[in-house]
PDB file of C-alpha atoms in Angstrom:
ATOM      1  CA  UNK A   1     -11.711 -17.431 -12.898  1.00  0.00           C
ATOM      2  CA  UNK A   2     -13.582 -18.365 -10.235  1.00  0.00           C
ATOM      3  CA  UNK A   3     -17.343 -16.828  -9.017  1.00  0.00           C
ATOM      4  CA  UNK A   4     -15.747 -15.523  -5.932  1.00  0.00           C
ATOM      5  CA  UNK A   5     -12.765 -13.197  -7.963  1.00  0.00           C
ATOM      6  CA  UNK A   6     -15.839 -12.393 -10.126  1.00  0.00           C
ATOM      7  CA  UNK A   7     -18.255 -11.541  -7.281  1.00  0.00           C
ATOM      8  CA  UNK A   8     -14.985  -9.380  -6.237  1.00  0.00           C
ATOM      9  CA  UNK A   9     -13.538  -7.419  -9.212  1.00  0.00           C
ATOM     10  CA  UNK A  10     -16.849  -4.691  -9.805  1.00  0.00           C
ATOM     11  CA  UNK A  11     -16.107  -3.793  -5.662  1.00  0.00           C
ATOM     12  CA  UNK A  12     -12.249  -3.552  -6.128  1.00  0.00           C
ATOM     13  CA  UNK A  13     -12.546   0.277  -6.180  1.00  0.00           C
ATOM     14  CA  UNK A  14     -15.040   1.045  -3.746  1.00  0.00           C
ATOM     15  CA  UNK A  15     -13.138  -1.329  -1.536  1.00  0.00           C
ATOM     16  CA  UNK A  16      -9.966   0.060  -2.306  1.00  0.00           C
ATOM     17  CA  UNK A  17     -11.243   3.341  -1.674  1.00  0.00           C
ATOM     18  CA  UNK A  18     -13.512   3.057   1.656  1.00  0.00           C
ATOM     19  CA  UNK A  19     -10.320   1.438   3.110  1.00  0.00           C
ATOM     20  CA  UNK A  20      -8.081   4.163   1.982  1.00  0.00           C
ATOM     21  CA  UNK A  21      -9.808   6.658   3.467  1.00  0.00           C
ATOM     22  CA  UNK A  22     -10.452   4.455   6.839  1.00  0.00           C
ATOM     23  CA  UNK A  23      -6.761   4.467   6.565  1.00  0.00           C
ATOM     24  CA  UNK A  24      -6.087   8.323   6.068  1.00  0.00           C
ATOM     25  CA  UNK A  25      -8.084   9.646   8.560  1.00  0.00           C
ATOM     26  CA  UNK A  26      -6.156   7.229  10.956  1.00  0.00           C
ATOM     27  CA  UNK A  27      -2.893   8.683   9.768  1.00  0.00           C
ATOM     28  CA  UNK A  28      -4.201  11.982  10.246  1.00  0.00           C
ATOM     29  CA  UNK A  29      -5.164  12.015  13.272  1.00  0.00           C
ATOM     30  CA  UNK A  30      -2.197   9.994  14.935  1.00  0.00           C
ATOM     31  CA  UNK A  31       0.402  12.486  12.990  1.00  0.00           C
ATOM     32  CA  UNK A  32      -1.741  15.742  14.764  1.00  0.00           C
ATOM     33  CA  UNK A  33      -1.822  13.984  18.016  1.00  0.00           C
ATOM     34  CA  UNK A  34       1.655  12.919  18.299  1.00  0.00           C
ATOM     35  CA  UNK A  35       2.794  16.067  16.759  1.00  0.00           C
ATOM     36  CA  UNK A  36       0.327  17.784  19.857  1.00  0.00           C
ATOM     37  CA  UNK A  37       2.318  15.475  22.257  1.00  0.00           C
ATOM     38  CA  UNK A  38       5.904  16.202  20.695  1.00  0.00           C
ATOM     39  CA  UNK A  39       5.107  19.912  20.805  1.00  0.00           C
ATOM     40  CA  UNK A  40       2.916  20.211  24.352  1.00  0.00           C
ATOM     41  CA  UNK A  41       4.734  17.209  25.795  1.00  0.00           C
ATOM     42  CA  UNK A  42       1.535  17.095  28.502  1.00  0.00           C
ATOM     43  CA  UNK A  43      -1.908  14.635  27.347  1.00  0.00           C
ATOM     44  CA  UNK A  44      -5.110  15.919  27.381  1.00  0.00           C
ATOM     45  CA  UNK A  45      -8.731  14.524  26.890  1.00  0.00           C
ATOM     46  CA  UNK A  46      -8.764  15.845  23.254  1.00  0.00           C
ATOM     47  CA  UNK A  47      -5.294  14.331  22.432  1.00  0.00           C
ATOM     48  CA  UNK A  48      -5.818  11.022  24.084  1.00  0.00           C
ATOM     49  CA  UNK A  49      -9.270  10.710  22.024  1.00  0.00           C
ATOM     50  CA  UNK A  50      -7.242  11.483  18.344  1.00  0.00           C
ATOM     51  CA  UNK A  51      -4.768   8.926  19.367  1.00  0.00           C
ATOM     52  CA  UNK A  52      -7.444   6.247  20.939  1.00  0.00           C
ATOM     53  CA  UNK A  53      -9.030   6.757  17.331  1.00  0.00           C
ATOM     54  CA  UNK A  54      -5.902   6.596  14.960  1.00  0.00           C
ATOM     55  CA  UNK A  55      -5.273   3.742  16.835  1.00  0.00           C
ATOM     56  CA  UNK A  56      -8.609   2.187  16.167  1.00  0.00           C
ATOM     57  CA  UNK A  57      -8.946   3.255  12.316  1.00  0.00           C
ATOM     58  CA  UNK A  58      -5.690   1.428  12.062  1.00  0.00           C
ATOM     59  CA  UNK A  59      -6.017  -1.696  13.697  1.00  0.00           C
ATOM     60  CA  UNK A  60      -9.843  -1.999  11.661  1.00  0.00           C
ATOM     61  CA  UNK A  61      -7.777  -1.306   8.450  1.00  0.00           C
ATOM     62  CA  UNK A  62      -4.333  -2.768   8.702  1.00  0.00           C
ATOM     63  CA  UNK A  63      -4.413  -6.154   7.611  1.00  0.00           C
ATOM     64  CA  UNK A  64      -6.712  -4.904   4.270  1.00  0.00           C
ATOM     65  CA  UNK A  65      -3.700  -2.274   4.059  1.00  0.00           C
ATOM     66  CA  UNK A  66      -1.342  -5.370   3.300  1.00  0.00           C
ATOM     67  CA  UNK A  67      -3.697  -7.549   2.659  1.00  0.00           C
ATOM     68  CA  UNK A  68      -4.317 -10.020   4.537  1.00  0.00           C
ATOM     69  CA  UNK A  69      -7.708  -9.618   4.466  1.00  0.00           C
ATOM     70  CA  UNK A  70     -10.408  -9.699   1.380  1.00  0.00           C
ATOM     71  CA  UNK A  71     -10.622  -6.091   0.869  1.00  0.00           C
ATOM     72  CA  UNK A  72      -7.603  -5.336  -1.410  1.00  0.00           C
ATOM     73  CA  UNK A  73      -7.310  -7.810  -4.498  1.00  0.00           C
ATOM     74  CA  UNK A  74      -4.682  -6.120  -6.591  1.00  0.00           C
ATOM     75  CA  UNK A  75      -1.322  -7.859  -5.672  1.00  0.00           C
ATOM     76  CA  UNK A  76       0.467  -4.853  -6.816  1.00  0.00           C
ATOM     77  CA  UNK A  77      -1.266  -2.926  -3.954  1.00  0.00           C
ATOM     78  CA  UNK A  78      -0.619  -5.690  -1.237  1.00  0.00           C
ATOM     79  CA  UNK A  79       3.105  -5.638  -2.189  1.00  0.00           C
ATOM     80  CA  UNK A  80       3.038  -2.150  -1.849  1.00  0.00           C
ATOM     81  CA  UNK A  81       1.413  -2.323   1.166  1.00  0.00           C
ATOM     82  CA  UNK A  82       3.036  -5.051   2.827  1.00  0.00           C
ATOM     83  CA  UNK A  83       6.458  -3.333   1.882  1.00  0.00           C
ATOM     84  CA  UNK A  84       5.724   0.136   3.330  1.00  0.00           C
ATOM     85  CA  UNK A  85       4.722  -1.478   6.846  1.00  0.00           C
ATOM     86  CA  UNK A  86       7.868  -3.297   6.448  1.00  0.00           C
ATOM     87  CA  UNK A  87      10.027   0.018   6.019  1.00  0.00           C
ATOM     88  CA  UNK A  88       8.054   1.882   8.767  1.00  0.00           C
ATOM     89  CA  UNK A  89       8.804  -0.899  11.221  1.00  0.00           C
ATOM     90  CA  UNK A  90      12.564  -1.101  10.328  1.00  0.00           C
ATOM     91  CA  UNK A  91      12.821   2.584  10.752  1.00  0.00           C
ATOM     92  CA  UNK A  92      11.267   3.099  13.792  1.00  0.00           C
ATOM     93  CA  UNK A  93      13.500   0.271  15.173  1.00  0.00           C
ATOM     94  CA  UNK A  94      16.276   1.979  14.168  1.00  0.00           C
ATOM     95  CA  UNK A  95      14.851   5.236  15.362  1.00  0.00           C
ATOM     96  CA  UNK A  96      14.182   3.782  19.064  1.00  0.00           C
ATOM     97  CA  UNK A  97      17.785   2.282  19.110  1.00  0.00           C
ATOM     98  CA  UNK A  98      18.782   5.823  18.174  1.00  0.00           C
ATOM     99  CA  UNK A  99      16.975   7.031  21.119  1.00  0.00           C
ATOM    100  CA  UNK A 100      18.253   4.535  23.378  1.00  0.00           C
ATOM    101  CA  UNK A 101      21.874   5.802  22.840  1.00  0.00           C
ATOM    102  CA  UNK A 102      21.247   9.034  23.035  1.00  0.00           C
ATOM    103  CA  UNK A 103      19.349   8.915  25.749  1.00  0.00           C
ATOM    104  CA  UNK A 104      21.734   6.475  28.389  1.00  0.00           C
ATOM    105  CA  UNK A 105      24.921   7.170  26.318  1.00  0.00           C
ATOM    106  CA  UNK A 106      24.436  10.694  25.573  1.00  0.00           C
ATOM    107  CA  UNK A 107      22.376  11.491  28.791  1.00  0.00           C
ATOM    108  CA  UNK A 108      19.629  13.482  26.836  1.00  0.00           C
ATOM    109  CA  UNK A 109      16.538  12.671  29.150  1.00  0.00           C
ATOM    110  CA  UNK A 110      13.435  13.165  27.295  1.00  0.00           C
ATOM    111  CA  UNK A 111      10.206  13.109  28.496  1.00  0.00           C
ATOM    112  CA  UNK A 112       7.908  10.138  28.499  1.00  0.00           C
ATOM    113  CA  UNK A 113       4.843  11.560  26.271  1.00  0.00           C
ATOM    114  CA  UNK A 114       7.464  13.245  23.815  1.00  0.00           C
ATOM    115  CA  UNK A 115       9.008  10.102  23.371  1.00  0.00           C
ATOM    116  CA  UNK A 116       5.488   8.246  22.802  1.00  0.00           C
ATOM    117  CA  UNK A 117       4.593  11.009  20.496  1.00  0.00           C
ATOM    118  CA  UNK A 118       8.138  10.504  18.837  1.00  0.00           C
ATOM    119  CA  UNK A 119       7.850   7.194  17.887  1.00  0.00           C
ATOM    120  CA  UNK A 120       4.290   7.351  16.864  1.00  0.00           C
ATOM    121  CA  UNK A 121       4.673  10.564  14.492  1.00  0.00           C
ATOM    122  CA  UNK A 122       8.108   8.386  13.266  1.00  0.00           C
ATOM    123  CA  UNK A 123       6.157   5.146  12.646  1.00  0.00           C
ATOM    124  CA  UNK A 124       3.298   6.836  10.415  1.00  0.00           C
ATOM    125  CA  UNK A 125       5.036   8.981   8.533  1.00  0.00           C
ATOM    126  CA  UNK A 126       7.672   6.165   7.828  1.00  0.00           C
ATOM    127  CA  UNK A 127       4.958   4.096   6.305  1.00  0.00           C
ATOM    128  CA  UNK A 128       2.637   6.852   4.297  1.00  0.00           C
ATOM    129  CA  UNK A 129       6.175   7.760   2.660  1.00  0.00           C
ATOM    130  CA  UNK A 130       6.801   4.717   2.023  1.00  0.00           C
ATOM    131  CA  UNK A 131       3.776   3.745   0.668  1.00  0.00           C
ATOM    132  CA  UNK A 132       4.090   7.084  -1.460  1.00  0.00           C
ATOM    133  CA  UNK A 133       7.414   6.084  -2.922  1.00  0.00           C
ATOM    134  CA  UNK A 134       6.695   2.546  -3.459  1.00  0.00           C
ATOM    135  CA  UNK A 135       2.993   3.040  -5.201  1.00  0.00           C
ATOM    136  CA  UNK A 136       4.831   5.343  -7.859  1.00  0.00           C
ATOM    137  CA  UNK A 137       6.709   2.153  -8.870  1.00  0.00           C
ATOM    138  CA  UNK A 138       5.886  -0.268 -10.750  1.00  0.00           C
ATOM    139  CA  UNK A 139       7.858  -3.502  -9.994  1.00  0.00           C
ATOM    140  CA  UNK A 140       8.504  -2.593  -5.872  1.00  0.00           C
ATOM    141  CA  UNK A 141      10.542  -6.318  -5.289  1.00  0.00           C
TER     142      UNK A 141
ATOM    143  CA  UNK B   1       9.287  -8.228 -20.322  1.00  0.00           C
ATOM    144  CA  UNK B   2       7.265  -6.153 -23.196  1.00  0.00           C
ATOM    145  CA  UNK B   3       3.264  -7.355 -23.337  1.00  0.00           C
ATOM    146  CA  UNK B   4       0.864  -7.155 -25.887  1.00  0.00           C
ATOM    147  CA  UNK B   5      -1.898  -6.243 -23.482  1.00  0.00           C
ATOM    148  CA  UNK B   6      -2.491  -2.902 -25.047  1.00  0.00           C
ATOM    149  CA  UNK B   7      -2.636  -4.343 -28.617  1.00  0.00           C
ATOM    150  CA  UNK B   8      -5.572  -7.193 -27.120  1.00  0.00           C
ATOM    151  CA  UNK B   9      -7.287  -4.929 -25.293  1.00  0.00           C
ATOM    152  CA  UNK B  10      -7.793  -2.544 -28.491  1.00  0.00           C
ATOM    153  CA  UNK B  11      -8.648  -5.620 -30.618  1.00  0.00           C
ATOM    154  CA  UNK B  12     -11.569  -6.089 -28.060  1.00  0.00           C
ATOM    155  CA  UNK B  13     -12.448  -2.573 -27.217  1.00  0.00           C
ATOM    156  CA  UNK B  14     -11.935  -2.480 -23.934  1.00  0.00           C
ATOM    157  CA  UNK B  15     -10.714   0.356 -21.839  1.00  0.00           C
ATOM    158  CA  UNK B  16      -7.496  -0.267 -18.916  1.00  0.00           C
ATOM    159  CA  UNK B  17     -10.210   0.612 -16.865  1.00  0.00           C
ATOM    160  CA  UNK B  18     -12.504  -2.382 -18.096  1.00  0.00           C
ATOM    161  CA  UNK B  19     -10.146  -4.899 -18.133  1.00  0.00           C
ATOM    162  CA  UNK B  20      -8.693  -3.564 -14.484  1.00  0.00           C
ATOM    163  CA  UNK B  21     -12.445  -4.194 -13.619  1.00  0.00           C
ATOM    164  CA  UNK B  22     -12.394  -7.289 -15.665  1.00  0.00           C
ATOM    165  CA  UNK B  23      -9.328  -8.992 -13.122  1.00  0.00           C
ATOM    166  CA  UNK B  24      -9.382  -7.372 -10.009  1.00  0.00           C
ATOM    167  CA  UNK B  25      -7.084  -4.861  -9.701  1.00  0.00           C
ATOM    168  CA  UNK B  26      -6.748  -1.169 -10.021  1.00  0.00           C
ATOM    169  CA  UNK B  27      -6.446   0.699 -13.321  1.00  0.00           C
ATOM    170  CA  UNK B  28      -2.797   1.495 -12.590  1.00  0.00           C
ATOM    171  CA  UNK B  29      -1.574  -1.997 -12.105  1.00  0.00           C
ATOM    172  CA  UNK B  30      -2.723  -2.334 -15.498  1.00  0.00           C
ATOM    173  CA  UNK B  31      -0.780   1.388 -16.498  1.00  0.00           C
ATOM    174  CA  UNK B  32       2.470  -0.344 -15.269  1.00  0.00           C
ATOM    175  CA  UNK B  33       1.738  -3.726 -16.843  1.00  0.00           C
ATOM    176  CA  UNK B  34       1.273  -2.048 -20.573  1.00  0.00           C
ATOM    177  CA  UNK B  35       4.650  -0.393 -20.082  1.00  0.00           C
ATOM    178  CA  UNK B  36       6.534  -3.408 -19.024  1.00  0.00           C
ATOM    179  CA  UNK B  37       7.273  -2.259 -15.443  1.00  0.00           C
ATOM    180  CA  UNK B  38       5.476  -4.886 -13.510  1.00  0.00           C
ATOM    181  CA  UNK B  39       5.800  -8.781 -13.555  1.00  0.00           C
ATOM    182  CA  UNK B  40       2.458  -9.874 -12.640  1.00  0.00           C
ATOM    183  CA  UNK B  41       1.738 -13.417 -10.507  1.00  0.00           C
ATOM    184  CA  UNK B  42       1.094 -16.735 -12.433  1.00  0.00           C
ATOM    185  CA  UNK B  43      -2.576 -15.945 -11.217  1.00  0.00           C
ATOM    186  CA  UNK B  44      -3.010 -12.130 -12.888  1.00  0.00           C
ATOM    187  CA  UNK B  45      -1.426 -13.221 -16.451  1.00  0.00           C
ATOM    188  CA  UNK B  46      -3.347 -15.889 -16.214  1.00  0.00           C
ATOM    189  CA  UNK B  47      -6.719 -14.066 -15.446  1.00  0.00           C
ATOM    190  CA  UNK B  48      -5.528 -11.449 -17.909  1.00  0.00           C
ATOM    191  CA  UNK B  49      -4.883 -14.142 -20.463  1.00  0.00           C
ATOM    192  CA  UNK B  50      -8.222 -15.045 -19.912  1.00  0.00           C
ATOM    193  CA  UNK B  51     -10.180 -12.044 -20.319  1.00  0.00           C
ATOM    194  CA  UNK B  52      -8.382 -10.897 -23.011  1.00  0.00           C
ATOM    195  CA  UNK B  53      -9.002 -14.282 -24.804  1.00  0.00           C
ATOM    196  CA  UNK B  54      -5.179 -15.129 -25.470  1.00  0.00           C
ATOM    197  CA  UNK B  55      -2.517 -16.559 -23.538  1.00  0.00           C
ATOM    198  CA  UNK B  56       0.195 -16.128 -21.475  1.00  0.00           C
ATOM    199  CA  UNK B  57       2.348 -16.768 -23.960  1.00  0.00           C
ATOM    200  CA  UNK B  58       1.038 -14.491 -26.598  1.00  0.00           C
ATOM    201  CA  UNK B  59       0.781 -11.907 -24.243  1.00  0.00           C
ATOM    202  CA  UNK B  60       4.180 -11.508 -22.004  1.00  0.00           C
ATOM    203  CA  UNK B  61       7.013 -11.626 -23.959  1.00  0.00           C
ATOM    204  CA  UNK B  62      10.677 -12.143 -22.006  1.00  0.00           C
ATOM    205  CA  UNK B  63      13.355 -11.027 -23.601  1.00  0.00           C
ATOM    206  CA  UNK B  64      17.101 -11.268 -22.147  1.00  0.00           C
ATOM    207  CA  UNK B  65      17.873  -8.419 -20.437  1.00  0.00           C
TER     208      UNK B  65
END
């Protein structure tokens, strides 16, 4: 083993952890401010903030989340990770599609900051479920 | 696959937590690798292999499934 993996291994949980909850508090706040925009369908300063910072506690955690980065050493939890944001982006691809027909085919006009608050609430909740179902198992491939 | 991880890591007293420690990853990577549920890279049998002073061959045993 090398004296980087060793330098590693006693910070694995902290790591782990500080990430997690960088990570949570992201998802948090994005699911109550898109569910404020689904519900409200208007933006305010409060509600533009929450998303700005979801946003931002996302992008700063993302790549440890599948990791890409050095945060996260257990494979087990990049596989898990890398799989969840896989699922999340399939389904909200098919969600939008699903959208798209039944908005020009179907002629349901919805309005603009629903629809953002759609796919956002859609696109997190994809990937913590996911990530719930997938870190229960043990062999996710 | 069955292991023997949880038979080594008795012989040298070590918790799953310990040996998680031990090989950088979380204590229920190790969980699913006692119970056979997770095939592990070349790289984590081998560190495991390692800190359990064994190999990979003593350790992960493939049977036909």
């Amino acid at each position: 083993m090398t004296e980087n993996t060793e330098k590693t291994k006693s910070n694995v949980e902290r790591d782990y952890n500080s990430y997690r909850v960088i990570l949570w508090i992201g998802s948090a706040l994005l699911i109550v401010s898109s569910l404020s925009l689904i519900l409200w369908k208007t933006m305010n300063d409060i509600i533009v903030t929450g998303l700005l910072l979801g946003i931002m506690f996302y992008v700063i955690s993302f790549f440890a989340y599948i990791g890409m980065g050095d945060t996260v050493k257990d494979e087990r939890l990049r596989k898990v990770g890398t799989l969840a944001a896989t699922w999340s982006w399939y389904i909200t691809l098919t969600f939008v599609g699903s959208l798209v027909v039944s908005m020009y085919w179907a002629n349901r006009i919805r309005d603009p900051v629903e629809l953002m608050g759609v796919t956002i609430f859609v696109m997190v909740a994809a990937m913590l479920v996911a990530n719930l179902i997938l870190s229960r198992k043990g062999d996710i491939e | 696959m069955r292991t023997r991880i949880k038979e080594f890591r008795a012989k040298y007293n070590l918790t799953q937590a310990e040996l998680a420690e031990k090989v950088g990853v979380r204590r229920e990577t190790i969980v699913f690798l006692e119970k056979g549920k997770y095939n592990p890279s070349l790289k984590l049998a081998h560190d495991i292999a390692v800190a359990l002073k064994s190999t990979i061959d003593d350790l992960f045993i493939f049977e036909d499934e």
